[in-house]
GROMACS .gro file of C-alpha atoms in nm:
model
  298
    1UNK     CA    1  -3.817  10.644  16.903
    2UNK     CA    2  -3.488  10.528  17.050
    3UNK     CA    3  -3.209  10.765  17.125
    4UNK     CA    4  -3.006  10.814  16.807
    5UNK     CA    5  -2.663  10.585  16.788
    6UNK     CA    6  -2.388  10.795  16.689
    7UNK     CA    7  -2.208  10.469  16.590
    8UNK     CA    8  -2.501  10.414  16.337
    9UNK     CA    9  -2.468  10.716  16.219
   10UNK     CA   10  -2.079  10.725  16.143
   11UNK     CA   11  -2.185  10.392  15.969
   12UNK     CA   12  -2.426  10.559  15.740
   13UNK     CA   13  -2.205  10.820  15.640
   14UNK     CA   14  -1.911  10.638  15.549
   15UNK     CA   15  -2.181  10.411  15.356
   16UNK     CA   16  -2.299  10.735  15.211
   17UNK     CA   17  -1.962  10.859  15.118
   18UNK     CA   18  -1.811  10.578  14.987
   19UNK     CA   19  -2.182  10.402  14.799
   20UNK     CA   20  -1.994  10.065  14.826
   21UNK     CA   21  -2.005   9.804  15.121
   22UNK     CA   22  -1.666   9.630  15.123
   23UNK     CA   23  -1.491   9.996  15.066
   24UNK     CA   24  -1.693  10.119  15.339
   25UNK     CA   25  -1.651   9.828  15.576
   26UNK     CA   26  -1.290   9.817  15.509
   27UNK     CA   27  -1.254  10.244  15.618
   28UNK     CA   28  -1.470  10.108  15.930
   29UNK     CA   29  -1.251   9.822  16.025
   30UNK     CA   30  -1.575   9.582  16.038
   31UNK     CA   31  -1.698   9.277  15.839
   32UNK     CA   32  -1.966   9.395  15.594
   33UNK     CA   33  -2.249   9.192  15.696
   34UNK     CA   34  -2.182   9.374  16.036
   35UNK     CA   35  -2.204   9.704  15.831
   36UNK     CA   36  -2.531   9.555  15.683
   37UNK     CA   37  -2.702   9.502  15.959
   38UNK     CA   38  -2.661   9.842  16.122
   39UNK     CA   39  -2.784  10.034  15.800
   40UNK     CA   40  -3.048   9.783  15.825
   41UNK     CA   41  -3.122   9.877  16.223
   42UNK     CA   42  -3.060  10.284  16.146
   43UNK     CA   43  -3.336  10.280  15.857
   44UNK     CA   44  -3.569  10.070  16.095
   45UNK     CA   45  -3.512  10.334  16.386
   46UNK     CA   46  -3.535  10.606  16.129
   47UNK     CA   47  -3.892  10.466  15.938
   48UNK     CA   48  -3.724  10.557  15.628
   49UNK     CA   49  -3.479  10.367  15.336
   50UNK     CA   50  -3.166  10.486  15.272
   51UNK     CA   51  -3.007  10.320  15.025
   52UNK     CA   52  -3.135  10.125  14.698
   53UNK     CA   53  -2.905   9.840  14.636
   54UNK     CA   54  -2.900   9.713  14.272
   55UNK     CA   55  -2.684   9.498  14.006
   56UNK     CA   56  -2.560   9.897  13.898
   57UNK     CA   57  -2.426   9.905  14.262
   58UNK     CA   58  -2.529  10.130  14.591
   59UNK     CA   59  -2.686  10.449  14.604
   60UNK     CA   60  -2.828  10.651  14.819
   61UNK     CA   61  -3.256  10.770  14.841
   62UNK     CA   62  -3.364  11.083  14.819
   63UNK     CA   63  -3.395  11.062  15.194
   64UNK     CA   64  -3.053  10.936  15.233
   65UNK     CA   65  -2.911  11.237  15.049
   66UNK     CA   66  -3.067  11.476  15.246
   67UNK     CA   67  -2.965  11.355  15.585
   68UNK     CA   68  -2.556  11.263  15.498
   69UNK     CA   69  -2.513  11.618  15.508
   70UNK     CA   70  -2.703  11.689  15.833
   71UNK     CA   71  -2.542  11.393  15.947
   72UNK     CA   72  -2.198  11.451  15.873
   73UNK     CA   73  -2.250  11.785  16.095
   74UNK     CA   74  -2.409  11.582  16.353
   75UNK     CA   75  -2.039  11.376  16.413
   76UNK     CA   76  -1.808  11.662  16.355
   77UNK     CA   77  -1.996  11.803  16.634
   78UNK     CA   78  -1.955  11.521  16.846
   79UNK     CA   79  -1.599  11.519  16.787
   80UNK     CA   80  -1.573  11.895  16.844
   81UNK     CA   81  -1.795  11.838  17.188
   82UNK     CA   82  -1.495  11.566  17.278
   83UNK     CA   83  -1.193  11.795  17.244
   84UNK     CA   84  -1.355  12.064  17.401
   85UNK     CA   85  -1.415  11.863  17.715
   86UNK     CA   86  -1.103  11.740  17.725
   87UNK     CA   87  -0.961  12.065  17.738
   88UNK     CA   88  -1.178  12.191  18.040
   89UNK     CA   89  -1.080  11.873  18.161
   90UNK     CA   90  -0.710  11.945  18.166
   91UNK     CA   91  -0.751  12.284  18.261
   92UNK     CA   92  -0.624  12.452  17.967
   93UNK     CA   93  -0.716  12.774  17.842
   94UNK     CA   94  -0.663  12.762  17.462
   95UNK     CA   95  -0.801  12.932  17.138
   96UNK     CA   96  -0.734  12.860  16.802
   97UNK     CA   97  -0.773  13.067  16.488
   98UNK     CA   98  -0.755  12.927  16.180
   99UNK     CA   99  -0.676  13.150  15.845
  100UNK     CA  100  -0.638  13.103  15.474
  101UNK     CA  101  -0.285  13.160  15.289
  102UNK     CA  102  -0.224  13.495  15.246
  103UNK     CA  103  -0.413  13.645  15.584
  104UNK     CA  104  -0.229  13.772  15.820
  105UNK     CA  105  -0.357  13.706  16.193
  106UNK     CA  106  -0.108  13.822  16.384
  107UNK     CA  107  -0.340  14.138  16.483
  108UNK     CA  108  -0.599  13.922  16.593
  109UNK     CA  109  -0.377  13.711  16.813
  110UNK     CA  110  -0.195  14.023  16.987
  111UNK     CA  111  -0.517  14.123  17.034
  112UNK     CA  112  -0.681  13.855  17.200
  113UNK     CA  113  -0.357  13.800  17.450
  114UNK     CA  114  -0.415  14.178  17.595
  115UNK     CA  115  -0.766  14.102  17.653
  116UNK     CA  116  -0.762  13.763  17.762
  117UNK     CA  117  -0.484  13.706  18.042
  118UNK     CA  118  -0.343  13.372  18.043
  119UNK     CA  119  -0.526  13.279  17.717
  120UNK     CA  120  -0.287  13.057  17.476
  121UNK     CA  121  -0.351  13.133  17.111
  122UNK     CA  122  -0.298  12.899  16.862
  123UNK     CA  123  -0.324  12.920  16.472
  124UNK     CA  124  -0.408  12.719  16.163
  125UNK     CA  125  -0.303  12.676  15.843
  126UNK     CA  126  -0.627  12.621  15.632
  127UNK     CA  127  -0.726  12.538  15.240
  128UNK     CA  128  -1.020  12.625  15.071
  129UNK     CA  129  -1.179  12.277  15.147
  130UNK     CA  130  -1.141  12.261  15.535
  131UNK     CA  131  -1.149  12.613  15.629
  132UNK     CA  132  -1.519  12.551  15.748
  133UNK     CA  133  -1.427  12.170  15.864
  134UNK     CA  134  -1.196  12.290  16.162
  135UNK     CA  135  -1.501  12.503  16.326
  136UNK     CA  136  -1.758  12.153  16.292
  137UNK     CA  137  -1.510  11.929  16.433
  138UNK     CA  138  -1.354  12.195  16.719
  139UNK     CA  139  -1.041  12.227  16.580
  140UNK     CA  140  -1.027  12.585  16.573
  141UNK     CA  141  -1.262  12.884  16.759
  142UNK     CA  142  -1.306  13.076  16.485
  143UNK     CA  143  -1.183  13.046  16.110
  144UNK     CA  144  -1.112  13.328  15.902
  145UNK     CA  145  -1.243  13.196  15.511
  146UNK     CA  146  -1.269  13.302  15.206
  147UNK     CA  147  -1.627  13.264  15.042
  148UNK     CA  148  -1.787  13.073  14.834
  149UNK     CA  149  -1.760  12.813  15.130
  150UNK     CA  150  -2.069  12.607  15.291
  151UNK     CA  151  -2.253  12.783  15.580
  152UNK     CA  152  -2.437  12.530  15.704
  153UNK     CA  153  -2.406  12.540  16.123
  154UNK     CA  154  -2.205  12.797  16.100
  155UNK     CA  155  -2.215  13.158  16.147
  156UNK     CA  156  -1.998  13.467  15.946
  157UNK     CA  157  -1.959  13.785  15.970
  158UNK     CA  158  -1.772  13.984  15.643
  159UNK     CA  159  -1.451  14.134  15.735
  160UNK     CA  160  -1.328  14.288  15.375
  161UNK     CA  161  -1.276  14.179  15.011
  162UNK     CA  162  -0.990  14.195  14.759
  163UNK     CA  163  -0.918  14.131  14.419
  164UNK     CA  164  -0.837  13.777  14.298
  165UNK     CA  165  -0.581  13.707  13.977
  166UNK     CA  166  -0.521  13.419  13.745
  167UNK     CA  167  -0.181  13.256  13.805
  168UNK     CA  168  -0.121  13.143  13.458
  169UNK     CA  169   0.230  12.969  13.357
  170UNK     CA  170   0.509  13.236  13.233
  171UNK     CA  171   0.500  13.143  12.839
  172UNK     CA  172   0.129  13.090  12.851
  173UNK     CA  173  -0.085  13.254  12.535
  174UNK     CA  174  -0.255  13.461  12.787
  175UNK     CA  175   0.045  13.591  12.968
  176UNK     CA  176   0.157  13.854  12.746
  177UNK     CA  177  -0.195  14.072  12.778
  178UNK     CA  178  -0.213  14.351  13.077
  179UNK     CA  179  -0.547  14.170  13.166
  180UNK     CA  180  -0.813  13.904  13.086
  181UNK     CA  181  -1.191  13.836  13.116
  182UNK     CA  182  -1.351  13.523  13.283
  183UNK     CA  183  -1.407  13.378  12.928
  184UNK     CA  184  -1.057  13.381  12.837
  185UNK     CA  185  -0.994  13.193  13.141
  186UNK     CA  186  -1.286  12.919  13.026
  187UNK     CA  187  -1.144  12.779  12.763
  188UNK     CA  188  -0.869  12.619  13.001
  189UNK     CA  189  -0.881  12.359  13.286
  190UNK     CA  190  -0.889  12.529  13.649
  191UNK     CA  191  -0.676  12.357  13.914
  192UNK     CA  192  -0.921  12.392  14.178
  193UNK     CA  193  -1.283  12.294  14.280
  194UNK     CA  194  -1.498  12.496  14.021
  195UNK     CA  195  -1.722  12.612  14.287
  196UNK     CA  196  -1.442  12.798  14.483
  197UNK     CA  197  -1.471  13.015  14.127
  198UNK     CA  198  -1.840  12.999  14.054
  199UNK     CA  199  -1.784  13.250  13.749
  200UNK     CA  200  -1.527  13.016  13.531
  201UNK     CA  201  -1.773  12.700  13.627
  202UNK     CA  202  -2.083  12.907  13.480
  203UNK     CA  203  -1.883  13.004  13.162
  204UNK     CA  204  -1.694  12.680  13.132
  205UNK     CA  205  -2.053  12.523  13.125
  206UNK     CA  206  -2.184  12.774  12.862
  207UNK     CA  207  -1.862  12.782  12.632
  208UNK     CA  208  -1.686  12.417  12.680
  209UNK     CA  209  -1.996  12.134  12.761
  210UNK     CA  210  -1.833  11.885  12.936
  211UNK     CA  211  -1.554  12.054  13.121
  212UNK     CA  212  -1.741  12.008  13.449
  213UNK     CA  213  -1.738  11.622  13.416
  214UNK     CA  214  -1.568  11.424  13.117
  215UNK     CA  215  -1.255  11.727  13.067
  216UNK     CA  216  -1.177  11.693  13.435
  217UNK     CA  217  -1.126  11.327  13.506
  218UNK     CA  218  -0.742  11.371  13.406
  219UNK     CA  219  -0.680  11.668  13.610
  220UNK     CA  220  -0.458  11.642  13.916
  221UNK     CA  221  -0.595  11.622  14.259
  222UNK     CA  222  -0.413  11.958  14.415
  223UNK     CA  223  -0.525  12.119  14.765
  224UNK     CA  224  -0.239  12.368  14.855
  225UNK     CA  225  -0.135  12.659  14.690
  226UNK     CA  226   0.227  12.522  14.675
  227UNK     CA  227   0.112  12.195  14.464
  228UNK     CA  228  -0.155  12.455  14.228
  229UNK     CA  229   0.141  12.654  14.146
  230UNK     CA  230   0.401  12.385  14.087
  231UNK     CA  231   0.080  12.237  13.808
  232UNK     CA  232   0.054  12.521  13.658
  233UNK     CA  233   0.385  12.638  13.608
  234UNK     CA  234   0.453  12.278  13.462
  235UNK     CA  235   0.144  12.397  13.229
  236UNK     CA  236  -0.183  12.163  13.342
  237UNK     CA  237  -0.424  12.442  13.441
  238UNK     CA  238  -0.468  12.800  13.546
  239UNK     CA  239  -0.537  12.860  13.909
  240UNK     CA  240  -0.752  13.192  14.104
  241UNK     CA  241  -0.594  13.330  14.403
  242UNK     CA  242  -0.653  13.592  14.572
  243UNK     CA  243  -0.411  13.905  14.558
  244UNK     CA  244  -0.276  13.886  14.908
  245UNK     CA  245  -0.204  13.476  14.804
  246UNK     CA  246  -0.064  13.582  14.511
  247UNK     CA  247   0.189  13.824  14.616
  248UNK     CA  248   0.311  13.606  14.851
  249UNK     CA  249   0.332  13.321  14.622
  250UNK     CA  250   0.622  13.482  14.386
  251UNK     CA  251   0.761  13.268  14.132
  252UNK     CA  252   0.948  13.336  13.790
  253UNK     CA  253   0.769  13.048  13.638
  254UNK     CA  254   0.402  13.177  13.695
  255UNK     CA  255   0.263  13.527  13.632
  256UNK     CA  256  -0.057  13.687  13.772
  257UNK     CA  257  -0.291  13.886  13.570
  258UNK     CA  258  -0.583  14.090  13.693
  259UNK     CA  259  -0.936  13.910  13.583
  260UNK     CA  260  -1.136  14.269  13.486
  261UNK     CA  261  -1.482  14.084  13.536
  262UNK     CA  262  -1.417  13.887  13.780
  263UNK     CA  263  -1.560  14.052  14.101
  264UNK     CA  264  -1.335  14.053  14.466
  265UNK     CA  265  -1.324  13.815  14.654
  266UNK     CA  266  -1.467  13.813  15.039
  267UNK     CA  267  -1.322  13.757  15.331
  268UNK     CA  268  -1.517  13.660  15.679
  269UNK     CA  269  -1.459  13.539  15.989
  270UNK     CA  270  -1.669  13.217  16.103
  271UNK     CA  271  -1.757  13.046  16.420
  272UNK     CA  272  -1.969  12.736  16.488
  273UNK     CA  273  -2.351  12.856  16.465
  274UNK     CA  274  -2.505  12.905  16.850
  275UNK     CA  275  -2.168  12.842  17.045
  276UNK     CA  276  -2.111  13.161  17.204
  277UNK     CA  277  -1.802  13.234  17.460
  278UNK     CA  278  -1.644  13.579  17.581
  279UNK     CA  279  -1.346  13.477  17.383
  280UNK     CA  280  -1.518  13.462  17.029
  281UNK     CA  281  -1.734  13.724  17.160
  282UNK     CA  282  -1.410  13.921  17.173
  283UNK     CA  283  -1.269  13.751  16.904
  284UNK     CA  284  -1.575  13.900  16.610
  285UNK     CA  285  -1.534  14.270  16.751
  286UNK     CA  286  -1.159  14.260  16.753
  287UNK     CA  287  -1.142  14.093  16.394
  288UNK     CA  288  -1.370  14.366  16.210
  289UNK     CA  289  -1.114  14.618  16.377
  290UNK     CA  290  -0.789  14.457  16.348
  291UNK     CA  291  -0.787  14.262  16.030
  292UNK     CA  292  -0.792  14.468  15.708
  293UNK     CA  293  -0.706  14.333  15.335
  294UNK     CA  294  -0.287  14.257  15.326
  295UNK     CA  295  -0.283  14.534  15.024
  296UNK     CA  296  -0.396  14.830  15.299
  297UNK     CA  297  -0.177  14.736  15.579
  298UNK     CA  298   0.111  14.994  15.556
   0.00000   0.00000   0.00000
């Protein structure tokens, strides 16, 4: 079998992303019967079909599924393998941590700096949705998350857990009770992936059918905490932070209230799965000392 073509590959996943071949073509800058005939050369090489073509459009196989999400890995790698050899190439000594809003790093950072002389440390601002993106595609050493958050080629190790709230809009029906259960918060629209908050998906399914799929078409498309709060102040959805997010996100157009069965939330520190340096080495022992939930530091 020939060696695998990485330019195939970036091909097949912006096929695979996009399950149309003028879109796809058009993201890739080629003509599509150029884009044709590499899918066509990639499932030849590969002794497999990957996408079914029909009057209802593109999709992808069974085998096609499986391997866009190996294969997405496979070119973030690539493109993390790039900038890191740039870096050695240029001499630099750099590390980058990347946190979630509401973490404080700092400790990790000072820390780092004493043990590693000469060491530049760089952070970065994550969301929920590319907190595990920065460590495929080298962006950042290590990446403290919040869970739920895909795994896959990475490694994690828990650091601690806190509560999370509901930021709900000031005059909103729910605001004027101490606290709330996860089924109060299901019968209204989240503002945020509903697997980030795998308890309101599981009740939304089981109290509102349909609020996974048809009751979420007209939601907005919000990534940052800033834009979450500014939709649900203007009263489109309710939103889960966590309680270090949400004391640091004060407004007097959006209250929090505590979610009584709604368990904490954890927090971890990740690194790409196998890569192993002194500096993330250092990096995992001095996190799991250093970094403590926001609420404890004094």
């Amino acid at each position: 079998m020939a060696d695998l073509d990485l330019r195939k590959l970036r091909y097949f996943v912006t096929l695979g992303q996009e399950l149309n071949f003028g879109r796809a073509a058009a993201r890739l800058h080629v003509a599509q019967p150029v884009l044709s005939r590499q899918i066509a050369a990639l499932e030849r090489e590969l002794g497999v079909q990957l996408f079914e073509r029909s009057t209802a459009g593109t999709r992808l196989t069974d085998a096609g599924s499986l391997l866009l999400g190996e294969a997405e890995l496979t070119l973030s790698n690539s493109v993390a393998l790039m900038r890191r050899a740039r870096q050695l190439g240029r001499g630099e000594q750099r590390f980058t941590i990347a946190f979630m809003p509401g973490i404080i790093v700092t400790p990790l950072s000072r820390a780092l700096s004493d043990r590693f002389d000469g060491l530049t440390i760089d952070v970065l601002r994550v969301e929920w949705d590319t907190q595990a993106t920065v460590l495929h595609d080298g962006s950042a050493d290590v990446s403290i998350m919040r869970l739920p958050v895909d795994t896959r080629g990475l490694s994690a190790l828990p650091l601690f857990s806190e509560a999370r709230l509901v930021a709900l809009p000031a005059g909103h029906a729910l605001a004027s009770l101490d606290s709330v259960t996860v089924d109060d918060l299901a019968r209204f629209d989240l503002l945020q992936d509903p697997d980030a908050v795998p308890e309101w998906r599981d009740a939304a399914r089981r109290l509102r059918p349909g609020a996974l799929t048809r009751d979420r078409s007209g939601l907005p498309v919000v990534n940052t905490v800033e834009a979450k709060l500014e939709h649900v102040a203007a009263g489109r959805g309710l939103v889960v932070l966590p309680r270090s997010t949400a004391d640091y996100y004060t407004r007097p157009d959006v209250v929090y209230r505590e979610v009584v069965d709604l368990p904490p939330g954890e927090v971890v520190i990740g690194f790409a799965a196998g890569r192993t340096t002194p500096q993330i080495e250092a990096a995992l022992q001095l996190a799991r000392r250093v970094l403590v939930a926001p609420a404890d530091v004094s």
